[in-house]
């Protein structure tokens, strides 16, 4: 609600001990109630969100259509600016903490070695406001500068919100590259992993608190999760917490398909797919640290840059063609003043310049449009992967393995 400029209009006391409200307070999502005023057709919504400290419940009252318009405009404003939504994971993708733990940290010795090896250029070791240090992925600032021209960049982490803000400030001190959300999934992580584990804890992926070196633990698949079942807890990161248009938007008023429904627009760059729900795995471009590097880093150039550039180019090529076809389809089923309607009546002098849409009409332009695939970044990404494999097949030749050679 805050990102859409909607302020709370009422505050309720938090019902201590209530399980449903307790569960809701552990998530970024809100609950809402639909209602209408007496003798009115206008639909209103009361959105309810508990405070993090579980002392109050904040209520936000807004018209359904107003909220839908704001959410839909967020999507179309991006497309108008020729940008796509991009979520960049922080920990082990763009940065890694310096610490003494064995895994998922850069040792102080390696960090010092990195500073020595890179003494001829700006150091990749940066200090956060709380005194901790992080090692930046090689050329990350150049990558962010390039990507910000094609994408609206958001960043995410399992760390506290303060940690996300500190790292984002290091990566983008002028706030010109990371224009999207600085997303901490820590609240969901703590909630989803709150129950005692039935197995040995393993190191959590990334810094989860402000203690020295960001130590934390997570549970394995045999946890009893917050719903009281033996199923593994849901992943803490979720595109629904970043982009409301993935969940809702203004319904089409002309009967023709719209673009950007569901998870078809955002892309994610992360080193772990399991941190995201299964239905969002197609959105993830998976990265891995560079092998045999003296200091931890991830190769953002050339492959990550290449795929993001290719997806952006192909998406907007398809989108432009799709948008032109949609406009032609809409024009072909629009009844303009001055022509005879299906009922045989002439409305040339009625309602001034009003138009109507014949939802039942079948025209060549409409048929051609409905046969087109709605452009999506995930579709473009899959097509790029197919093309890359095709090229690798054409460039790579080898005899069959010895065990397959005919005697």
PDB file of C-alpha atoms in Angstrom, residues 192-202 217-225:
ATOM      1  CA  UNK A 192       8.292 -20.117   7.759  1.00  0.00           C
ATOM      2  CA  UNK A 193      11.208 -21.596   9.716  1.00  0.00           C
ATOM      3  CA  UNK A 194       9.936 -20.829  13.209  1.00  0.00           C
ATOM      4  CA  UNK A 195       9.079 -24.415  14.168  1.00  0.00           C
ATOM      5  CA  UNK A 196      11.645 -26.734  15.783  1.00  0.00           C
ATOM      6  CA  UNK A 197      13.575 -28.848  13.307  1.00  0.00           C
ATOM      7  CA  UNK A 198      13.499 -32.647  13.420  1.00  0.00           C
ATOM      8  CA  UNK A 199      16.956 -32.817  11.851  1.00  0.00           C
ATOM      9  CA  UNK A 200      20.297 -31.117  12.183  1.00  0.00           C
ATOM     10  CA  UNK A 201      20.282 -27.443  11.183  1.00  0.00           C
ATOM     11  CA  UNK A 202      22.383 -26.420   8.192  1.00  0.00           C
ATOM     12  CA  UNK A 217      20.506 -21.513  10.697  1.00  0.00           C
ATOM     13  CA  UNK A 218      17.702 -22.991   8.649  1.00  0.00           C
ATOM     14  CA  UNK A 219      15.884 -26.307   8.785  1.00  0.00           C
ATOM     15  CA  UNK A 220      15.830 -29.222   6.364  1.00  0.00           C
ATOM     16  CA  UNK A 221      12.860 -30.695   4.510  1.00  0.00           C
ATOM     17  CA  UNK A 222      11.509 -32.646   7.474  1.00  0.00           C
ATOM     18  CA  UNK A 223      10.525 -29.555   9.441  1.00  0.00           C
ATOM     19  CA  UNK A 224       7.119 -29.180  10.951  1.00  0.00           C
ATOM     20  CA  UNK A 225       6.224 -25.863   9.332  1.00  0.00           C
TER      21      UNK A 225
END
